[in-house]
Amino acid sequence: MKLRNKFCGILLIEIGALVLFFFFLVPLTYCKVLNVSLLLLYIVNAFFYFKYSKFDTYLDFEPIFIIISTIMVYIFPVFVYNGDNTAYLFSFGLPYSLETINKGTIISTVALFSFFCGSLNCEKKVRAVASVKYIPNNIILLFSLACYFVFALLGGFDAIKNAYKGGGSLGAEKYIMPFLIASIHVIIFNAFWNYVYFKKKNIIPLAYSLIVAIQFMLSGNRTVALYILMPIIILYSLKFRKVSVWSFFSFILVSLVLMNYIQYFRSGYSFDADLDWFYRVSDLLIPNTNTYLALEYVDCYGISFGISSLASILLLIPFSQSYIVNTFDFPVKILNSAYIFSDYLGTSVMGIGMGTNFIASSYLAFGMIGVVCGPYLFGYVIKLLKNDLFSNYYKSIIYVVICGFSVYVVRSGILYMLSFIFYALIIASLNYGYYKYRK
């Protein structure tokens, strides 16, 4: 405990030093030594973070979140960038200020250290369960099947295939998808809950979840497939099969190779064996450009004071964003950091988007305060929820939904998960209340 607290104190000192360096001393021209030094400092702190966290299994949310963040933040500035020839590889060839590269690595390092602090400052506790009840999946499964068939009949899977081949995007069916995914998350957790406490085996919910995940993957959408697969994988690892650190890295490596093949084949392209290595993880490197864009955008226009994150909050109520935009003549592009970055760089004109990442969206919303406080609170909440996994039903549901985003949350705003959490809690509480009332 004392060593962990001392380490948190050291992290806070390092965060303070990096913030001061960011504002007063950072070189404006790219500095290889600085970026390599930040990576080495990060590796040392990550080692002690894992040492003091004492994970029971490494196939869990935090290790996945951290390894994906590491790839996103450090690969480009340390191993790829070598001047103008590589500067715009992951921004669709469109230029941005190269003066932001050093600053981008600094604020990313600050964000990750803040996440470490938040996670470590929430003491790990094993809580006793007061009472446990069997939770049937029948009604939720029927609801989820209805969502699935409506999504399919509206052409959702065909729209996904066409989108990756440049043929448009989802229409009305996109409003069905959050309910479909949220219901599957609840189904998955209920299946594990019932087996852990009552030894009731029911493979139908998990088989159904796997079938839906595979169909999304065959349609070319790796992201939604992972929303479904990751909770199953993580819950299985937490309760039944502990994964060592070496097995964890093997899992990550195999997953990256598999995702890379899907990336090529979903667009109908053949696999190019001669392509430079860093293109194999380009989907994880592209979001890092948004950190640089956030710095450049804030220098020009200032922070958004949270307005750039409103889209994720408005998703809690279907059609609320459209209502506000149409009623108050509010520009939709300023409600979402991904739209802001795409519009700023000009990719929206080309019909493609830059996306965002959790560091860039935090900085755009609240500047350095957002970069420090946002990841800290996120790390603290994650550990708080995991302390109650399989002891508090509703907190467990939230954790399961977050696990579904363990890969994607790095490439989005943290608040993007809110609507999925909200719908999952509603579905779970209605189902639980129905069976409690019936009995």
C-alpha positions as a printed NumPy array, in Angstrom:
array([[  0.   ,   0.   ,   0.   ],
       [  2.764,   2.456,   0.96 ],
       [  4.758,   1.708,  -2.195],
       [  1.656,   2.135,  -4.324],
       [  0.895,   5.492,  -2.697],
       [  4.489,   6.614,  -3.214],
       [  4.268,   5.614,  -6.865],
       [  1.046,   7.639,  -7.249],
       [  2.846,  10.593,  -5.676],
       [  5.695,  10.223,  -8.179],
       [  3.181,  10.064, -11.027],
       [  1.551,  13.284,  -9.847],
       [  4.945,  15.007,  -9.739],
       [  5.699,  13.779, -13.254],
       [  2.299,  14.974, -14.483],
       [  2.948,  18.415, -12.994],
       [  6.422,  18.559, -14.553],
       [  5.094,  17.536, -17.969],
       [  2.333,  20.142, -17.802],
       [  4.875,  22.856, -17.016],
       [  7.134,  21.598, -19.782],
       [  4.173,  21.65 , -22.187],
       [  3.397,  25.31 , -21.502],
       [  6.909,  26.746, -21.192],
       [  9.693,  24.578, -22.632],
       [  8.415,  22.215, -25.342],
       [ 10.358,  22.486, -28.649],
       [  8.193,  23.61 , -31.555],
       [ 10.115,  21.536, -34.096],
       [  9.928,  17.753, -33.887],
       [ 12.393,  16.385, -31.343],
       [ 13.181,  12.655, -31.588],
       [ 15.008,  12.633, -28.255],
       [ 11.995,  14.111, -26.47 ],
       [  9.561,  11.58 , -27.918],
       [ 11.842,   8.618, -27.19 ],
       [ 12.376,   9.907, -23.636],
       [  8.622,  10.144, -23.099],
       [  8.192,   6.578, -24.343],
       [ 10.916,   5.281, -22.006],
       [  9.389,   7.169, -19.066],
       [  6.008,   5.713, -19.96 ],
       [  7.367,   2.152, -20.136],
       [  8.913,   2.467, -16.657],
       [  5.698,   3.842, -15.162],
       [  3.569,   1.241, -16.964],
       [  5.762,  -1.506, -15.468],
       [  5.177,  -0.215, -11.931],
       [  1.484,   0.343, -12.662],
       [  1.023,  -3.309, -13.554],
       [  3.172,  -4.353, -10.601],
       [  1.06 ,  -2.462,  -8.065],
       [ -2.283,  -3.188,  -9.749],
       [ -1.806,  -6.955,  -9.244],
       [ -4.195,  -8.099, -11.942],
       [ -5.639, -11.567, -11.412],
       [ -5.71 , -11.939, -15.181],
       [ -4.241,  -9.718, -17.859],
       [ -7.093, -10.258, -20.269],
       [ -9.101,  -7.478, -18.645],
       [-10.232,  -3.974, -19.547],
       [ -7.262,  -1.988, -18.205],
       [ -4.447,  -3.997, -19.858],
       [ -6.264,  -3.963, -23.207],
       [ -7.022,  -0.236, -22.929],
       [ -3.404,   0.517, -22.027],
       [ -1.74 ,  -1.557, -24.752],
       [ -4.007,  -0.1  , -27.456],
       [ -3.345,   3.415, -26.106],
       [  0.408,   2.747, -26.182],
       [  0.285,   1.75 , -29.838],
       [ -1.853,   4.774, -30.716],
       [  0.273,   7.341, -28.873],
       [  3.908,   6.328, -29.375],
       [  4.304,   4.303, -32.584],
       [  3.973,   7.241, -34.982],
       [  6.128,   9.919, -33.261],
       [  8.866,   7.473, -32.197],
       [  9.072,   4.815, -34.919],
       [  7.391,   6.206, -38.056],
       [  7.804,   9.984, -38.352],
       [ 10.992,  11.009, -40.13 ],
       [ 10.067,  14.306, -41.762],
       [  7.714,  15.451, -44.484],
       [  7.718,  12.053, -46.218],
       [  5.804,  10.42 , -43.367],
       [  4.15 ,  13.423, -41.688],
       [  0.719,  13.027, -43.267],
       [  0.506,   9.258, -43.819],
       [ -2.373,   8.916, -41.374],
       [ -4.252,  12.13 , -42.136],
       [ -5.249,  11.116, -45.68 ],
       [ -2.353,  13.194, -46.989],
       [ -3.84 ,  16.44 , -45.684],
       [ -1.414,  18.697, -43.774],
       [ -1.605,  19.845, -40.169],
       [  0.845,  21.798, -38.003],
       [  3.925,  19.667, -37.312],
       [  4.622,  21.865, -34.281],
       [  1.937,  19.907, -32.44 ],
       [  3.686,  16.506, -32.58 ],
       [  5.839,  17.055, -29.489],
       [  2.931,  18.598, -27.605],
       [  0.676,  15.741, -28.659],
       [  3.02 ,  13.122, -27.193],
       [  3.276,  15.128, -23.964],
       [ -0.457,  15.508, -23.349],
       [ -0.997,  11.865, -24.295],
       [  1.597,  10.831, -21.722],
       [ -0.093,  13.065, -19.142],
       [ -3.468,  11.459, -19.923],
       [ -2.118,   7.931, -19.523],
       [ -0.33 ,   8.777, -16.261],
       [ -3.57 ,  10.312, -14.984],
       [ -5.392,   7.085, -15.855],
       [ -2.759,   5.143, -13.874],
       [ -3.286,   7.438, -10.876],
       [ -7.061,   7.165, -10.961],
       [ -6.95 ,   3.387, -11.17 ],
       [ -4.386,   2.974,  -8.39 ],
       [ -6.086,   5.449,  -6.051],
       [ -9.217,   3.307,  -5.974],
       [ -8.352,   0.585,  -3.504],
       [ -9.037,  -2.951,  -4.694],
       [-11.713,  -4.556,  -2.527],
       [-13.591,  -7.842,  -2.682],
       [-17.168,  -7.215,  -1.608],
       [-19.53 ,  -9.818,  -0.196],
       [-22.847, -10.472,  -1.923],
       [-25.891,  -9.936,   0.293],
       [-28.379, -11.891,  -1.814],
       [-28.369, -13.43 ,  -5.263],
       [-31.295, -14.206,  -7.523],
       [-31.499, -16.212, -10.718],
       [-32.106, -13.87 , -13.669],
       [-33.822, -15.419, -16.699],
       [-32.817, -14.315, -20.174],
       [-35.989, -15.293, -22.031],
       [-37.628, -11.875, -22.418],
       [-34.389, -10.035, -23.176],
       [-33.475, -12.644, -25.753],
       [-36.811, -12.146, -27.507],
       [-36.343,  -8.369, -27.418],
       [-32.807,  -8.705, -28.783],
       [-33.969, -11.038, -31.558],
       [-36.632,  -8.494, -32.515],
       [-33.96 ,  -5.764, -32.705],
       [-31.747,  -8.066, -34.755],
       [-34.46 ,  -8.88 , -37.313],
       [-35.55 ,  -5.244, -37.602],
       [-31.913,  -4.203, -38.13 ],
       [-31.425,  -6.892, -40.763],
       [-34.746,  -6.241, -42.552],
       [-33.965,  -2.515, -42.737],
       [-30.78 ,  -3.452, -44.562],
       [-28.322,  -2.776, -41.743],
       [-25.792,  -5.478, -42.655],
       [-25.935,  -4.646, -46.358],
       [-25.47 ,  -0.951, -45.541],
       [-22.342,  -1.788, -43.538],
       [-20.885,  -3.76 , -46.46 ],
       [-21.632,  -0.927, -48.869],
       [-20.199,   1.708, -46.502],
       [-16.777,   0.05 , -46.523],
       [-16.854,  -0.014, -50.305],
       [-17.748,   3.67 , -50.564],
       [-21.475,   3.17 , -50.983],
       [-23.065,   5.274, -48.242],
       [-23.812,   4.677, -44.574],
       [-26.453,   3.406, -42.151],
       [-29.903,   5.02 , -42.237],
       [-32.751,   4.569, -39.773],
       [-31.33 ,   1.195, -38.714],
       [-28.521,   2.958, -36.856],
       [-31.064,   3.819, -34.139],
       [-31.726,   0.102, -33.62 ],
       [-28.086,  -0.858, -33.196],
       [-27.56 ,   0.565, -29.646],
       [-30.58 ,  -1.397, -28.383],
       [-29.327,  -4.548, -30.104],
       [-25.83 ,  -4.256, -28.646],
       [-27.06 ,  -3.244, -25.169],
       [-29.469,  -6.189, -25.007],
       [-26.681,  -8.576, -26.008],
       [-24.462,  -7.178, -23.252],
       [-27.176,  -7.863, -20.676],
       [-27.77 , -11.35 , -22.082],
       [-24.061, -12.164, -21.882],
       [-23.723, -11.036, -18.287],
       [-26.913, -12.793, -17.163],
       [-25.577, -16.05 , -18.627],
       [-22.342, -15.707, -16.648],
       [-24.194, -14.562, -13.506],
       [-26.516, -17.56 , -13.555],
       [-23.665, -19.99 , -14.108],
       [-21.392, -18.502, -11.43 ],
       [-24.057, -18.542,  -8.714],
       [-26.459, -21.292,  -9.775],
       [-24.361, -23.482, -12.12 ],
       [-27.122, -23.112, -14.721],
       [-25.63 , -23.713, -18.145],
       [-27.428, -22.054, -21.035],
       [-25.372, -21.759, -24.196],
       [-28.215, -20.282, -26.275],
       [-27.568, -16.622, -25.217],
       [-23.822, -16.937, -25.851],
       [-24.334, -18.81 , -29.136],
       [-26.755, -16.114, -30.306],
       [-24.275, -13.39 , -29.302],
       [-21.46 , -15.098, -31.215],
       [-23.626, -15.488, -34.33 ],
       [-24.486, -11.769, -34.32 ],
       [-20.815, -10.85 , -33.753],
       [-19.701, -13.052, -36.643],
       [-22.334, -11.544, -38.932],
       [-21.115,  -8.03 , -38.125],
       [-17.545,  -9.153, -38.736],
       [-18.418, -10.763, -42.084],
       [-20.139,  -7.497, -43.013],
       [-16.804,  -5.795, -42.419],
       [-17.573,  -4.091, -39.09 ],
       [-14.869,  -5.204, -36.674],
       [-15.846,  -2.565, -34.126],
       [-19.37 ,  -3.804, -33.398],
       [-18.167,  -7.413, -33.468],
       [-15.687,  -6.52 , -30.723],
       [-18.446,  -4.806, -28.712],
       [-19.989,  -8.264, -28.429],
       [-16.914, -10.49 , -28.247],
       [-14.841,  -8.588, -25.682],
       [-17.314,  -8.947, -22.755],
       [-17.439, -12.713, -23.352],
       [-13.651, -12.995, -23.539],
       [-13.004, -10.77 , -20.505],
       [-15.674, -12.345, -18.275],
       [-14.417, -15.821, -19.161],
       [-10.869, -14.752, -18.329],
       [-11.902, -13.144, -15.017],
       [-13.966, -16.065, -13.738],
       [-12.673, -19.232, -15.372],
       [ -9.294, -18.985, -17.075],
       [ -6.604, -16.611, -15.853],
       [ -4.345, -15.239, -18.573],
       [ -0.657, -14.559, -17.94 ],
       [  1.137, -11.521, -19.266],
       [  2.815, -13.533, -22.06 ],
       [ -0.455, -15.161, -23.095],
       [ -2.011, -11.687, -23.083],
       [  0.579, -10.333, -25.519],
       [  0.09 , -13.396, -27.716],
       [ -3.656, -12.705, -27.732],
       [ -3.044,  -9.06 , -28.716],
       [ -0.667, -10.064, -31.514],
       [ -3.048, -12.646, -32.977],
       [ -5.94 , -10.178, -32.703],
       [ -4.006,  -7.458, -34.538],
       [ -3.165,  -9.858, -37.376],
       [ -6.78 , -11.038, -37.629],
       [ -8.154,  -7.482, -37.573],
       [ -5.631,  -6.51 , -40.254],
       [ -6.856,  -9.23 , -42.616],
       [-10.467,  -8.168, -42.076],
       [ -9.493,  -4.55 , -42.78 ],
       [ -8.254,  -5.525, -46.235],
       [-10.87 ,  -8.059, -47.224],
       [-13.889,  -6.006, -46.095],
       [-13.116,  -3.534, -48.883],
       [-12.43 ,  -6.242, -51.454],
       [ -8.686,  -5.584, -51.548],
       [ -6.057,  -8.312, -51.67 ],
       [ -3.504,  -8.55 , -48.884],
       [ -0.304,  -6.687, -49.775],
       [  2.649,  -8.475, -48.176],
       [  5.086,  -5.719, -49.238],
       [  3.254,  -2.959, -47.375],
       [  5.249,  -1.152, -44.662],
       [  4.76 ,  -2.671, -41.201],
       [  3.095,   0.374, -39.685],
       [  0.193,   0.159, -42.118],
       [ -0.766,  -3.099, -40.371],
       [ -1.863,  -1.05 , -37.363],
       [ -2.933,   2.049, -39.287],
       [ -6.412,   1.963, -37.723],
       [ -4.746,   2.559, -34.364],
       [ -2.352,   5.216, -35.67 ],
       [ -4.903,   7.361, -37.514],
       [ -6.663,   8.485, -34.295],
       [ -3.375,   9.867, -32.95 ],
       [ -3.515,  12.521, -35.666],
       [ -6.564,  13.906, -33.889],
       [ -4.439,  14.726, -30.846],
       [ -2.307,  16.96 , -33.045],
       [ -5.407,  18.448, -34.647],
       [ -6.958,  19.149, -31.239],
       [ -3.876,  21.141, -30.231],
       [ -3.904,  23.09 , -33.473],
       [ -7.653,  23.701, -33.325],
       [ -7.573,  24.91 , -29.702],
       [ -4.684,  27.251, -30.508],
       [ -6.862,  28.799, -33.236],
       [-10.354,  28.734, -31.693],
       [-10.001,  27.857, -28.02 ],
       [-11.57 ,  25.   , -26.077],
       [-15.236,  24.079, -26.556],
       [-16.127,  24.016, -22.818],
       [-17.704,  20.592, -23.302],
       [-19.913,  21.445, -26.29 ],
       [-17.817,  19.152, -28.521],
       [-18.883,  16.19 , -26.35 ],
       [-22.614,  16.934, -26.295],
       [-23.419,  14.527, -29.147],
       [-22.576,  11.52 , -26.964],
       [-24.837,  12.793, -24.193],
       [-27.707,  13.567, -26.576],
       [-27.555,   9.978, -27.845],
       [-29.148,   8.935, -24.547],
       [-32.478,  10.084, -26.02 ],
       [-33.133,   8.959, -29.615],
       [-33.621,  11.82 , -32.105],
       [-32.805,  14.456, -29.44 ],
       [-29.776,  15.661, -31.384],
       [-31.834,  16.173, -34.533],
       [-34.5  ,  17.998, -32.516],
       [-32.01 ,  20.426, -30.958],
       [-30.21 ,  21.039, -34.239],
       [-33.447,  21.695, -36.155],
       [-35.25 ,  23.631, -33.419],
       [-32.429,  25.924, -32.324],
       [-30.504,  26.018, -35.608],
       [-27.483,  24.587, -33.813],
       [-24.573,  23.491, -36.098],
       [-24.389,  19.717, -35.698],
       [-20.679,  19.608, -36.471],
       [-19.687,  21.398, -33.243],
       [-21.407,  18.798, -31.035],
       [-18.95 ,  16.037, -31.888],
       [-15.159,  16.228, -31.811],
       [-14.919,  13.768, -34.721],
       [-16.998,  16.116, -36.894],
       [-14.904,  19.086, -35.78 ],
       [-11.606,  17.41 , -36.708],
       [-12.957,  16.141, -40.041],
       [-14.344,  19.553, -40.964],
       [-11.2  ,  21.357, -39.825],
       [ -8.884,  19.164, -41.878],
       [-11.262,  19.058, -44.836],
       [-11.869,  15.316, -44.964],
       [-15.632,  15.84 , -44.635],
       [-15.543,  17.302, -48.143],
       [-13.906,  14.08 , -49.362],
       [-16.645,  11.961, -47.796],
       [-14.398,  10.463, -45.11 ],
       [-13.892,  11.26 , -41.446],
       [-10.903,  11.714, -39.17 ],
       [-12.638,  10.229, -36.14 ],
       [-11.338,  11.198, -32.713],
       [ -9.672,   9.723, -29.642],
       [-10.262,  10.032, -25.904],
       [ -7.24 ,  12.307, -25.383],
       [ -8.059,  14.664, -28.256],
       [-11.728,  14.92 , -27.276],
       [-10.772,  15.649, -23.645],
       [ -8.334,  18.372, -24.671],
       [-10.76 ,  19.932, -27.143],
       [-13.497,  20.027, -24.493],
       [-11.571,  21.351, -21.483],
       [ -7.913,  21.8  , -22.407],
       [ -5.224,  20.488, -20.068],
       [ -7.766,  20.206, -17.233],
       [ -9.707,  17.716, -19.363],
       [ -6.564,  15.744, -20.178],
       [ -5.682,  15.4  , -16.482],
       [ -9.112,  14.991, -14.88 ],
       [-10.953,  12.989, -17.554],
       [ -8.624,   9.939, -17.675],
       [ -8.121,  10.093, -13.878],
       [-11.866,   9.824, -13.232],
       [-12.189,   7.143, -15.887],
       [ -9.451,   5.024, -14.291],
       [-11.005,   5.467, -10.842],
       [-14.511,   4.536, -12.04 ],
       [-13.241,   1.464, -13.882],
       [-11.589,   0.105, -10.743],
       [-14.624,   1.044,  -8.626],
       [-16.938,  -0.892, -10.939],
       [-14.646,  -3.9  , -11.089],
       [-14.568,  -4.082,  -7.29 ],
       [-18.304,  -4.831,  -7.455],
       [-18.195,  -7.235, -10.402],
       [-20.497, -10.186,  -9.645],
       [-21.461,  -8.631,  -6.31 ],
       [-23.559,  -5.661,  -7.491],
       [-25.705,  -6.602, -10.479],
       [-26.155,  -3.15 , -12.016],
       [-22.547,  -2.049, -11.534],
       [-21.551,  -5.316, -13.178],
       [-23.75 ,  -4.505, -16.174],
       [-21.976,  -1.158, -16.56 ],
       [-18.577,  -2.842, -16.368],
       [-19.578,  -5.401, -18.992],
       [-20.661,  -2.662, -21.406],
       [-17.372,  -0.828, -20.846],
       [-15.468,  -4.07 , -21.502],
       [-17.215,  -4.197, -24.87 ],
       [-15.523,  -0.872, -25.664],
       [-12.08 ,  -1.883, -24.334],
       [-10.566,  -1.653, -27.818],
       [-12.729,   1.08 , -29.324],
       [-12.81 ,   3.596, -26.443],
       [ -9.196,   4.538, -27.199],
       [-10.352,   5.662, -30.659],
       [-13.395,   7.59 , -29.425],
       [-14.536,   9.936, -26.691],
       [-15.029,   8.274, -23.31 ],
       [-18.622,   9.524, -23.218],
       [-19.525,   7.615, -26.387],
       [-20.38 ,   4.579, -24.235],
       [-23.044,   6.44 , -22.244],
       [-25.995,   5.565, -24.471],
       [-25.072,   1.875, -24.499],
       [-24.73 ,   1.877, -20.696],
       [-28.029,   3.731, -20.341],
       [-29.959,   1.324, -22.58 ],
       [-28.357,  -1.732, -20.978],
       [-29.356,  -0.557, -17.496],
       [-32.946,   0.093, -18.616],
       [-33.204,  -3.33 , -20.266],
       [-31.63 ,  -5.082, -17.269],
       [-33.811,  -3.274, -14.709],
       [-37.065,  -3.913, -16.624],
       [-36.205,  -7.578, -16.971],
       [-35.191,  -7.888, -13.308],
       [-38.285,  -6.   , -12.165],
       [-40.609,  -8.137, -14.267],
       [-39.414, -11.428, -12.793],
       [-39.272,  -9.991,  -9.281],
       [-42.866,  -8.702,  -9.588],
       [-44.105, -11.943, -11.157],
       [-42.763, -13.951,  -8.27 ]])
